[in-house]
Every structure is written in C-alpha cells, then in structure tokens.
Coordinates of N, CA and C in Angstrom, one line a residue:
Chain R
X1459 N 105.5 77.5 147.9 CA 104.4 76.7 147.3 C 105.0 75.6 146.4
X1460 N 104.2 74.8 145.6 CA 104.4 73.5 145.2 C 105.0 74.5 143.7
X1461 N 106.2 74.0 143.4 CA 106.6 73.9 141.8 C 107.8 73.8 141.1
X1462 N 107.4 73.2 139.8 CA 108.8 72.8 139.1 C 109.0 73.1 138.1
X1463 N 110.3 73.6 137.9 CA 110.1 74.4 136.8 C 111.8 74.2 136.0
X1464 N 111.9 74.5 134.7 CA 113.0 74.4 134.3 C 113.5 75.2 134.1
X1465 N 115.2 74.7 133.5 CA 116.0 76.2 133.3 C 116.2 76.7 131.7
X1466 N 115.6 75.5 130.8 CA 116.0 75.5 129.7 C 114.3 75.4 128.9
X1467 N 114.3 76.3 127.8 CA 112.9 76.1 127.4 C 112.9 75.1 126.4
X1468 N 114.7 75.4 125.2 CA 114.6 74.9 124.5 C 116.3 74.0 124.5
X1469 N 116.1 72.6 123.6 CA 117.5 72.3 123.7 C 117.9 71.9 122.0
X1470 N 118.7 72.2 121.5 CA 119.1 71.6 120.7 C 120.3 70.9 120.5
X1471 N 119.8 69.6 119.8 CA 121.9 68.9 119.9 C 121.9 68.0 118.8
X1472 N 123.2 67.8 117.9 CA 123.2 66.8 117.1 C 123.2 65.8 117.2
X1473 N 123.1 65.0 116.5 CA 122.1 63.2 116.3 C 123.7 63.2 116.7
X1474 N 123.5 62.3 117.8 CA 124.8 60.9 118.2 C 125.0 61.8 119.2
X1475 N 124.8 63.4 120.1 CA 125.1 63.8 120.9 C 124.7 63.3 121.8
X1476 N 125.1 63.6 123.6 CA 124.3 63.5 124.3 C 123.7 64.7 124.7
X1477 N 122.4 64.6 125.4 CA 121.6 65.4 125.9 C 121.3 65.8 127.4
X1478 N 121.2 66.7 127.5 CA 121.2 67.0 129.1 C 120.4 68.1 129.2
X1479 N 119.2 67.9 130.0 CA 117.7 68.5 130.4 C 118.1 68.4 131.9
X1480 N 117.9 69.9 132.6 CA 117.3 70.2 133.4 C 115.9 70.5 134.0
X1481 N 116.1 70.1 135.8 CA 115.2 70.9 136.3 C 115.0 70.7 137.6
X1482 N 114.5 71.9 138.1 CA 114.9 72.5 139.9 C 113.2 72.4 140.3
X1483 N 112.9 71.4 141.3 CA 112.0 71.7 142.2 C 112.2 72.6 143.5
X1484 N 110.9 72.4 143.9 CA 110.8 73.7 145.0 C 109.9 73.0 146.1
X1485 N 109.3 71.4 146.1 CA 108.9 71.0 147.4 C 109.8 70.1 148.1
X1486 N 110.5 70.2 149.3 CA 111.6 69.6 149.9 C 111.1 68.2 150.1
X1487 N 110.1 68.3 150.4 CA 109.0 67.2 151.2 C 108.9 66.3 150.1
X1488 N 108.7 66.1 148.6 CA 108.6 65.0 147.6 C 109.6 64.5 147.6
X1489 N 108.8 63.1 147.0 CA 109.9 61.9 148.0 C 109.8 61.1 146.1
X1490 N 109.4 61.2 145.2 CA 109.2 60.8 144.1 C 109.3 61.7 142.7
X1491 N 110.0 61.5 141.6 CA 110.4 62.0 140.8 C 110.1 61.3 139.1
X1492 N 109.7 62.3 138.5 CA 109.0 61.1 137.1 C 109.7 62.0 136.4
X1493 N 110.4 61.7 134.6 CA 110.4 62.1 133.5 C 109.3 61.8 132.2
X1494 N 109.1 62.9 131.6 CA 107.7 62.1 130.5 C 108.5 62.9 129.6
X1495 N 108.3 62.2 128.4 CA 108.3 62.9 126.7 C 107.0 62.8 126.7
X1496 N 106.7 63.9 125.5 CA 105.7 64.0 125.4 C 105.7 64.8 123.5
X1497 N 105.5 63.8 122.8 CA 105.8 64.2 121.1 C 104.0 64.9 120.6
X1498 N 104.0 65.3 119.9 CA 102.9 66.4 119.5 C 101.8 65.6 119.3
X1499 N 100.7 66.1 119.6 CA 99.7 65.2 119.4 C 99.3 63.8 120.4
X1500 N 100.4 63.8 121.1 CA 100.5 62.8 122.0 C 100.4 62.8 123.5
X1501 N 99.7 61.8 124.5 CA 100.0 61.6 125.6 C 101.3 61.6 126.2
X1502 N 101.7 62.1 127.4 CA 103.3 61.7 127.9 C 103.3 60.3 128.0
X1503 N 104.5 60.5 127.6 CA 105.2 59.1 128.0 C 106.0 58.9 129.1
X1504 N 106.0 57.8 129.7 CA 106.9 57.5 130.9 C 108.6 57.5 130.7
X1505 N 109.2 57.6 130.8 CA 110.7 57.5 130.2 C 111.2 56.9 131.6
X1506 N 111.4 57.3 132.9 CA 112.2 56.8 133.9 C 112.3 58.0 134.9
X1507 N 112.2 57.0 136.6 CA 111.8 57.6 137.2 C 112.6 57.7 138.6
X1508 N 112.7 58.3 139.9 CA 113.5 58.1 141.1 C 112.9 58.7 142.2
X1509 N 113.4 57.6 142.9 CA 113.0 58.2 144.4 C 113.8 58.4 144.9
X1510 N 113.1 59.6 146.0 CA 114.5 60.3 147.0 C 115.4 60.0 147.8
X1511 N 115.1 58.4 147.7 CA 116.8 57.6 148.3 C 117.9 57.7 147.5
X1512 N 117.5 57.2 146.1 CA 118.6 57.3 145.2 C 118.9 58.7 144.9
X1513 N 120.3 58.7 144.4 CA 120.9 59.8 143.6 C 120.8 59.4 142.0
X1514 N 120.7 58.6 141.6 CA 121.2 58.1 140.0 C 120.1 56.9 139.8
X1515 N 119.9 56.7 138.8 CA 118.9 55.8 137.8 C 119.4 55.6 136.9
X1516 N 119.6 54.3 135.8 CA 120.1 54.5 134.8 C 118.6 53.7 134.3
X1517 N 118.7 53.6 132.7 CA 117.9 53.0 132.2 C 118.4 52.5 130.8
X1518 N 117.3 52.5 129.4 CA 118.3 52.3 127.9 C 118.3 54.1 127.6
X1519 N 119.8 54.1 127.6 CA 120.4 55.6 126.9 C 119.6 56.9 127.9
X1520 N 119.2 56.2 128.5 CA 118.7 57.5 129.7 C 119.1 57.7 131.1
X1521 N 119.3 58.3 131.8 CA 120.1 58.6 133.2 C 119.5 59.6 134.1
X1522 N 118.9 59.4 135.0 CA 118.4 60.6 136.2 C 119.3 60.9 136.9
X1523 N 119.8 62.3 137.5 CA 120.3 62.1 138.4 C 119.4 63.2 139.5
X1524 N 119.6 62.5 141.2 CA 119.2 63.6 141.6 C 119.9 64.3 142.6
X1525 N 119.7 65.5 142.7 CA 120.9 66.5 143.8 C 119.4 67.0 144.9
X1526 N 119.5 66.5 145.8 CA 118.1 66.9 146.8 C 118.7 68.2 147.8
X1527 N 119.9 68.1 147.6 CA 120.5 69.1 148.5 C 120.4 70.5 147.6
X1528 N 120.6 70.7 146.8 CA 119.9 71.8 145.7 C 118.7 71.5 145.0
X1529 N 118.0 70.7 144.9 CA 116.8 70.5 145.1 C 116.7 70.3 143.1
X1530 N 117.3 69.7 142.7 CA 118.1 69.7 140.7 C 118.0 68.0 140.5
X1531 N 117.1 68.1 139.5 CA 116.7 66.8 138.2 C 117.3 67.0 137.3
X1532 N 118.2 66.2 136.7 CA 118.5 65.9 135.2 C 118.2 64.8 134.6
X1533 N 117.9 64.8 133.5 CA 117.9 63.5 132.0 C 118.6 63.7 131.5
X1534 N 119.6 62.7 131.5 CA 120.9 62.6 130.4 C 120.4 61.8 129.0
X1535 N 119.9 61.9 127.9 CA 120.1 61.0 127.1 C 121.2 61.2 126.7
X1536 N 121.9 59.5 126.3 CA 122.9 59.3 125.4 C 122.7 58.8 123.8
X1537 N 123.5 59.6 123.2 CA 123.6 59.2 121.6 C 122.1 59.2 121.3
X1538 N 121.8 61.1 121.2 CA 120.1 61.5 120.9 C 120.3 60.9 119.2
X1539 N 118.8 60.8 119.3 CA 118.2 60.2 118.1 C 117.3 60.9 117.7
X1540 N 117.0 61.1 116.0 CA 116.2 62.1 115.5 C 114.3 62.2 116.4
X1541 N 114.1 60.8 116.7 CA 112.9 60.1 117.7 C 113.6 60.4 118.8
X1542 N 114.0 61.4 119.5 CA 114.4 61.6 120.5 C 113.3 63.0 120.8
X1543 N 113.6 63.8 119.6 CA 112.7 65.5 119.6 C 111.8 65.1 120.4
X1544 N 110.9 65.9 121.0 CA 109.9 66.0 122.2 C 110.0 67.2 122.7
X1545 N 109.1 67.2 123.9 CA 109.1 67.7 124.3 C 108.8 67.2 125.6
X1546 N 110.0 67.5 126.6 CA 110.1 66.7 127.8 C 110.0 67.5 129.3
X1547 N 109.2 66.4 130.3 CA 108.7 67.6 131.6 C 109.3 66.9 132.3
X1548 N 109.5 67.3 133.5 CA 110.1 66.5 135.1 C 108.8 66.6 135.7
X1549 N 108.6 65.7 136.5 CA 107.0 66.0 137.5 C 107.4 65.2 138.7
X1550 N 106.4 66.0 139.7 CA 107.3 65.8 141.2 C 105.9 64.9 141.9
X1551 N 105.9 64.0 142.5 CA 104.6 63.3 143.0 C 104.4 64.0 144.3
X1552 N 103.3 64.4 144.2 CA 103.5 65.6 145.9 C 101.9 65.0 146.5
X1553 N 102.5 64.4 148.0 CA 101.5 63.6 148.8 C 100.8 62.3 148.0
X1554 N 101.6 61.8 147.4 CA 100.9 60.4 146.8 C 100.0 60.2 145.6
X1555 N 99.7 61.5 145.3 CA 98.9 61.5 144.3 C 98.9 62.0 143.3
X1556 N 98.6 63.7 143.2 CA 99.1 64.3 142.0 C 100.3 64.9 141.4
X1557 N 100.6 64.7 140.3 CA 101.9 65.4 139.8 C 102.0 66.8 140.0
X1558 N 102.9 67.4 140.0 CA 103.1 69.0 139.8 C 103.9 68.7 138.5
X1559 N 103.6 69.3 137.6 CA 104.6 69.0 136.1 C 105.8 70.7 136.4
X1560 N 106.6 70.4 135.4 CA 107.0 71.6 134.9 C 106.7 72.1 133.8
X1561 N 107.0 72.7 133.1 CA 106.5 73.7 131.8 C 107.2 73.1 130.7
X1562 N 108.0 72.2 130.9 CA 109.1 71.8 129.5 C 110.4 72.1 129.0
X1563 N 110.8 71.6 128.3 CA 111.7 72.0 127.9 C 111.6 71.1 126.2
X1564 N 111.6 71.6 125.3 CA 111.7 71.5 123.9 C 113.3 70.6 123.1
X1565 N 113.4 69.8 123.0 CA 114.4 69.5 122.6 C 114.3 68.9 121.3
X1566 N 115.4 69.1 120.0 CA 115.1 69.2 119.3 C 116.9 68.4 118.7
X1567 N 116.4 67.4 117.6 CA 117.7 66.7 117.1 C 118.0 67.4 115.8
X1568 N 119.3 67.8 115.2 CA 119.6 67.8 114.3 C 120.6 66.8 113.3
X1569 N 120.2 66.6 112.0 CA 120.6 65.0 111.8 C 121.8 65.7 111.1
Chain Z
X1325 N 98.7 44.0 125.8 CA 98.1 45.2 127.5 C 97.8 46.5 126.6
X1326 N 96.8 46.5 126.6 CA 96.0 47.8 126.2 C 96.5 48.8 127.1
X1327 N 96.8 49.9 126.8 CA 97.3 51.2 127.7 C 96.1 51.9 128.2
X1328 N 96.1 53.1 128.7 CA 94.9 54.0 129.0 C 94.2 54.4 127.7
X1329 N 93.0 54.0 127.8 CA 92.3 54.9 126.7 C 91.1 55.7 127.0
X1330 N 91.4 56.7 126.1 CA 90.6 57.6 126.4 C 89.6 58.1 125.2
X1331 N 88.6 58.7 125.4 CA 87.8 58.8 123.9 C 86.6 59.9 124.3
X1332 N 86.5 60.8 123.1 CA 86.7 60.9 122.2 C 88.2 61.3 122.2
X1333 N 88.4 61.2 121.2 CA 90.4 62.2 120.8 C 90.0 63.4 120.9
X1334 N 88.9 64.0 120.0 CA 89.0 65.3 119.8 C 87.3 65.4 120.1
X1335 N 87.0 66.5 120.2 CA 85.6 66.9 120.7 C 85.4 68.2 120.5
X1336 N 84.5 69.2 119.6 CA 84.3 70.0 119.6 C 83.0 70.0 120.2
X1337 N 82.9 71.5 120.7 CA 81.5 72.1 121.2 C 81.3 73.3 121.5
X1338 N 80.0 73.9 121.5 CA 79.3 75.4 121.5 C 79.7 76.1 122.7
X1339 N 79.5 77.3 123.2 CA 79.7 77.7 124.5 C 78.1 77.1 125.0
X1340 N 78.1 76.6 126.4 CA 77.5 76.5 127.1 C 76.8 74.8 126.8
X1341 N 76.9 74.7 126.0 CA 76.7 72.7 125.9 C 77.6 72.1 126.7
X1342 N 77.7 71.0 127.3 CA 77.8 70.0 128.1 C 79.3 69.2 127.3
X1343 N 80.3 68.6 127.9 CA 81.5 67.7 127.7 C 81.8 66.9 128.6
X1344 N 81.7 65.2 127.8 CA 81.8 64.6 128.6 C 82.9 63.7 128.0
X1345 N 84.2 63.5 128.5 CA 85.2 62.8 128.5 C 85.7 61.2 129.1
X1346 N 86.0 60.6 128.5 CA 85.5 59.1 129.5 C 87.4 58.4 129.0
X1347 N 87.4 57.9 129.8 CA 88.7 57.2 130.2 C 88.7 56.0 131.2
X1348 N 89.5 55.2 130.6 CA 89.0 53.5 130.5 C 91.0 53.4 131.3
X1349 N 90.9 53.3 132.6 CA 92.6 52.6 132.8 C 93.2 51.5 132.2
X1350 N 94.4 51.3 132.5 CA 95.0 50.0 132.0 C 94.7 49.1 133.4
X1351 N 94.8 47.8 132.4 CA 93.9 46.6 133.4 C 94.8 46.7 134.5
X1352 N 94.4 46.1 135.7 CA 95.0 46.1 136.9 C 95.0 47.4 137.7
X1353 N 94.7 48.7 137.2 CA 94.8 49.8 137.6 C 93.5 50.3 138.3
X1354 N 93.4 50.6 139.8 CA 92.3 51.1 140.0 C 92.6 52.9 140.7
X1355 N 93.5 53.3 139.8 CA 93.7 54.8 140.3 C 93.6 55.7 139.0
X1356 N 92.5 56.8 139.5 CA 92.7 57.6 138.0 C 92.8 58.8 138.4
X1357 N 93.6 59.3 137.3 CA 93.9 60.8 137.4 C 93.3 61.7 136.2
X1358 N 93.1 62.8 136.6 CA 92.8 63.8 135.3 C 93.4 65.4 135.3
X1359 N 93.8 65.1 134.0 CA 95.0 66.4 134.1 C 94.4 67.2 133.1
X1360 N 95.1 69.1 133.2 CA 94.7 69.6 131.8 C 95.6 70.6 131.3
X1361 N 96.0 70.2 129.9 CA 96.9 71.2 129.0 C 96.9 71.9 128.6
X1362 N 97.1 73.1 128.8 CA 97.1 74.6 127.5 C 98.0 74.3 126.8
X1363 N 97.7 75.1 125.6 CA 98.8 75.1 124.8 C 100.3 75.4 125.2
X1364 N 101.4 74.9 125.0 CA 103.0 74.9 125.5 C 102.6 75.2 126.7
X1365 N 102.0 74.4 127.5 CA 102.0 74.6 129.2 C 102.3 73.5 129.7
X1366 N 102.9 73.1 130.7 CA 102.7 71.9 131.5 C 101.2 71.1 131.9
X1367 N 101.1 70.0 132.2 CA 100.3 69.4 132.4 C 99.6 70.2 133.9
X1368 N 98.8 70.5 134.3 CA 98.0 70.4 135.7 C 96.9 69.5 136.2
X1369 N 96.8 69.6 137.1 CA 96.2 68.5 138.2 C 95.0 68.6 138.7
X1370 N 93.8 67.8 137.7 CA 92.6 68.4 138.4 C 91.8 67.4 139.5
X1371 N 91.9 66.0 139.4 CA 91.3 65.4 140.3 C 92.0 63.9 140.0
X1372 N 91.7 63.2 141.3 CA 92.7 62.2 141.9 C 91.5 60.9 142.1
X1373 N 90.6 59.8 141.8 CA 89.9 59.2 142.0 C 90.2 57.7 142.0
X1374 N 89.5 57.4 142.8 CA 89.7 55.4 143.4 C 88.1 55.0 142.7
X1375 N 88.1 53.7 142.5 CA 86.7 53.2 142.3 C 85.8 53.6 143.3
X1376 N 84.8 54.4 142.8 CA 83.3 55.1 143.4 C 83.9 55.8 144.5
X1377 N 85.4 56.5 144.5 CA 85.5 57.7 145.4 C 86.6 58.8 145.4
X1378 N 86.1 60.0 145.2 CA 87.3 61.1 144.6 C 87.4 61.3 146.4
X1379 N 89.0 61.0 145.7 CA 89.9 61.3 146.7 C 90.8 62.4 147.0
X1380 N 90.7 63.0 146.2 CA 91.4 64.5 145.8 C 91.3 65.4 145.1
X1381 N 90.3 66.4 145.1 CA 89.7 67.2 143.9 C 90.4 68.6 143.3
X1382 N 91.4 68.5 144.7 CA 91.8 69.9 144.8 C 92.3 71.0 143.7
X1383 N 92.1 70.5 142.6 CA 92.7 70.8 140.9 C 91.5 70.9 140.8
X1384 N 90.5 70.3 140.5 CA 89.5 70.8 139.8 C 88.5 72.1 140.0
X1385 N 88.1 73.4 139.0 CA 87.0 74.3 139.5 C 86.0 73.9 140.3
X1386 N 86.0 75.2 140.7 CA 84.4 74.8 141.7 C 83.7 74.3 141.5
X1387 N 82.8 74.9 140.0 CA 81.9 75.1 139.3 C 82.4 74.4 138.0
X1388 N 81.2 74.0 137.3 CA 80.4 73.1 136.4 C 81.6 71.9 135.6
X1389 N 82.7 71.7 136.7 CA 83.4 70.4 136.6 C 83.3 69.4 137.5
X1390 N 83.1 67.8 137.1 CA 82.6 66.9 138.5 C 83.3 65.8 137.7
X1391 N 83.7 64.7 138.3 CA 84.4 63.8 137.5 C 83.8 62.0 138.5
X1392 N 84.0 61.2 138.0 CA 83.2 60.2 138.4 C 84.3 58.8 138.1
X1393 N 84.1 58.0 138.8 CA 84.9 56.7 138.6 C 84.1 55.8 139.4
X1394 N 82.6 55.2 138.4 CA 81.9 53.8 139.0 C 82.5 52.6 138.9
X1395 N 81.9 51.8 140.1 CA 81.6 50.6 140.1 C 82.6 49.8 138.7
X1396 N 81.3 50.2 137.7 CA 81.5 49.8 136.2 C 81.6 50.4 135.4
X1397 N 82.6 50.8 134.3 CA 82.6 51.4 133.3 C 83.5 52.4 133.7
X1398 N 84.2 53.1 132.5 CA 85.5 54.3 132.7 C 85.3 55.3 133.8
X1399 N 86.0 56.0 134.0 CA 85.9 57.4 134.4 C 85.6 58.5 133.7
X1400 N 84.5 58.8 133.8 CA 83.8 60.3 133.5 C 83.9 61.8 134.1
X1401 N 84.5 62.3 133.0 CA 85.3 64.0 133.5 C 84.2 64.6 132.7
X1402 N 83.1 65.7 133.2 CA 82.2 66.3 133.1 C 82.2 67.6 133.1
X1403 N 81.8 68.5 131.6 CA 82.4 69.9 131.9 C 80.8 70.6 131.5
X1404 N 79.7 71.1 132.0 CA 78.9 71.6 131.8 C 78.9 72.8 131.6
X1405 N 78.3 73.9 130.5 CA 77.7 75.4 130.4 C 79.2 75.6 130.0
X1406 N 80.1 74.6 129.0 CA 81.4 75.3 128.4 C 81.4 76.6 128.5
X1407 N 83.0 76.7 128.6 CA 83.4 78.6 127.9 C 84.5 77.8 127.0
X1408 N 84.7 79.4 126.2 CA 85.7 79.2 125.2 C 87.5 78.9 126.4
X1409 N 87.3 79.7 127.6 CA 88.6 79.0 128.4 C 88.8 77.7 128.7
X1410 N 87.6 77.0 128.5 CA 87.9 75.3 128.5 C 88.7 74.5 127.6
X1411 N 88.6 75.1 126.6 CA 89.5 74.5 125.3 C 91.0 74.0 126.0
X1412 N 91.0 73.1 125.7 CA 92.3 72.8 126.1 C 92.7 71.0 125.8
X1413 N 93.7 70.4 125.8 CA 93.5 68.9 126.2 C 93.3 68.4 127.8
X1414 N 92.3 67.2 127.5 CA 92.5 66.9 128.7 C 93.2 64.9 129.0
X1415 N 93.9 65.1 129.9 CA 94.3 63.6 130.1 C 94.2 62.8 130.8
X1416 N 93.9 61.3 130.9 CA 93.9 60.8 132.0 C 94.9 60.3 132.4
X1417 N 95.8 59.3 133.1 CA 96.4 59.2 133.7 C 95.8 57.6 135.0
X1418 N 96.2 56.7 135.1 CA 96.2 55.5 136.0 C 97.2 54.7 136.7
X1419 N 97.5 54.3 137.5 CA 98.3 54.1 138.5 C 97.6 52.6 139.2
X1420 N 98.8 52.0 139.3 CA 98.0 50.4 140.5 C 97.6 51.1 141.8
X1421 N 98.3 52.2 142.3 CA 98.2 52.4 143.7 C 98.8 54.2 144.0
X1422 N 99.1 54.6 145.1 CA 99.3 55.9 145.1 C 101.1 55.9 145.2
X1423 N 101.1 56.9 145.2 CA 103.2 56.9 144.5 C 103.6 55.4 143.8
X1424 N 103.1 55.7 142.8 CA 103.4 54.3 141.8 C 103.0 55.2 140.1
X1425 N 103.6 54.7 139.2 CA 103.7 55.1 138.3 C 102.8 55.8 137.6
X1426 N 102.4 57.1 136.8 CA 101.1 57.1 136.0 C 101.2 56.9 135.0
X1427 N 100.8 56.4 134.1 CA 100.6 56.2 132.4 C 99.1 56.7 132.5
X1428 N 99.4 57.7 131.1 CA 98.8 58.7 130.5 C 98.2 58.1 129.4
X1429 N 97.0 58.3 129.0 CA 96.2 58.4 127.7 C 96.8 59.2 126.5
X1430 N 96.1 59.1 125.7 CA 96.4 60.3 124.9 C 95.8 61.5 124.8
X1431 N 94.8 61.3 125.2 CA 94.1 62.7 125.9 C 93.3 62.7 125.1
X1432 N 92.4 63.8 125.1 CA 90.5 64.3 124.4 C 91.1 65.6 124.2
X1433 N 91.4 66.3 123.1 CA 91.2 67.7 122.6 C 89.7 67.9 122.4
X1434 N 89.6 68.7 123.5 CA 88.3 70.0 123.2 C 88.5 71.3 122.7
X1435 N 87.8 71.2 122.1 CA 87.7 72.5 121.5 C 86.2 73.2 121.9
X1436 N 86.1 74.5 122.2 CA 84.6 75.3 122.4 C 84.5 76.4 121.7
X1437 N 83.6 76.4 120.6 CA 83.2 77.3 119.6 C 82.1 78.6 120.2

C-alpha cells in the first residue's frame, strides 16, 4: 500500500551542526518527492523538492538526496540554525495529485 | 503575492452544528487540495479539486463531508452533524497544475465541543 514513513521521530543537533533527516517510502511507482517544515501553529512550508530522475538537489543550506533503488529520502541541512527546529515530513506525490505525508520527524537545535 | 489563505484560523463548534472552512489559492493557481491533521500526525489527503470539479475525493468520508471549488469565490470544505473526532486541523493546499508544487495555508483549527 501507499506510505512513508520515517526512521527517526526525533533529531537533535547543535547550532552550526549539520542535520540529516530521514525517510523510506514504500510506492515504487512515485515519480515526485516534496520536503515541508512545518513550525507549531503553522502551515508546511515548502523547503525543496525532486523528481525521480535526479539523485541530488541542492538548494540554500539544504540538500535531497534520492536512493530509488532502496527506496530512502534525505534532507541534509547545513550549519542548523536555532529557526531551523520544526518539525519536518517527506511527502510522496502519488498519481498527480495527492500527497502521502509521513509522520515526521521533530528536530530540535541546541544553541 | 499573497500565499494561500484560509479562514477562519480557528473555529470552535457543538457536536452536531455544521463547519464550514473556505480557502482562497494563490493567484495563478487553479488546483486545490484539502488535507487533515491530528495531533503529532502527518498530514492526510482528503480531496483533490479543479474549478467546479472534484477530481479526486478518495480521502474524504462518506458521510457529512463535501467540499466545493466554484466558478467564483474560495473553496469550501463542509463538515455537517460534527463529532468530537473531527477536531483536528484542516489545510488547504494549491498548485498551478497536477505534479507541481503545493503551498499550504495555514490551516483552520476546529475544535467540537
């Protein structure tokens, strides 16, 4: 069945670290991949996104990479920022339309 | 460029009164989505709509949810004869086209008393 899910619930790392969020989908067939933060109280945000031609994305301080062959999303941020904390999903665009999200993952800066 | 908006933010209501949620895309966008949050849950996927036609409902309950995108004016997510399991946020979400980006609202917290 359709879903994505992560390996990590929660992340914590020190301000100037980098960060590194997983996560493993389960439909072979999506061809489109989104990252969203998403801070309390708030709508997701878009952060950066890939399709299943590429392997790699870069963007500012953020990095996708994808492994289709294990079927594994990551977000790299570089040099996390206290405005970094969130809480961040991978979401898989399945048939054009709707997202399947994952459950999150919590990340959390210490200054 | 005004983003998605959605309104009310927050919304309380009784068990069994009526909720009506309205969400306005960003300009240029004629795809709307509506998603809904539990608490520390991921987002889910309740319906998929084009101007004057749901094109994908498959997320949404059977029953006393229907969601609308006229002609003119926002898109309207409709929750009649609330229960207290409705509580939740809900979001919208807009897109130029289909596999193209969504940008999300900030959502409508309901609450059902």
């Amino acid at each position: 069945g359709e879903s994505v899910g992560l390996h990590l619930p929660t992340l914590s790392v020190q301000e100037g670290d980098n960060s590194i969020i997983n996560c493993a989908y389960s439909n072979s067939a999506s061809d489109y991949f989104i990252w969203y933060k998403q801070e309390s109280g708030k709508g997701p945000q878009f952060i950066i996104d890939i399709r299943s031609n590429m392997d790699k994305r870069q963007g500012q301080r953020v990095t996708v990479l994808l492994n289709k062959t294990v079927k594994h999303l990551s977000l790299q941020i570089a040099a996390t920022q206290p405005g970094d904390s969130a809480v961040y999903f991978c979401a898989e665009n399945v048939g054009g339309n709707k997202l399947v999200f994952g459950a999150g993952t919590i990340l959390r800066v210490k200054s | 460029n005004a983003g998605v908006m959605q309104n009310p933010r927050h919304l309380v209501r009784r068990r069994g009164q009526e909720a009506r949620l309205r969400c306005s895309p960003m300009k240029g966008h004629s795809h709307v989505y509506w998603y809904r949050q539990l608490p520390e849950e991921g987002l889910k996927f309740m319906v998929y709509l084009q101007k004057e036609n749901i094109i994908d409902e498959s997320g949404m309950p059977k029953e006393r949810f229907s969601a609308e995108f006229p002609k003119e004016g926002p898109s309207i997510l409709r929750i009649q004869q609330v229960v207290r399991g409705d509580s939740a946020a809900y979001f919208c979400a807009s897109s130029p086209g289909p596999q193209e980006t969504q940008y999300f609202g900030p959502g409508t917290r309901l609450l059902v008393l």
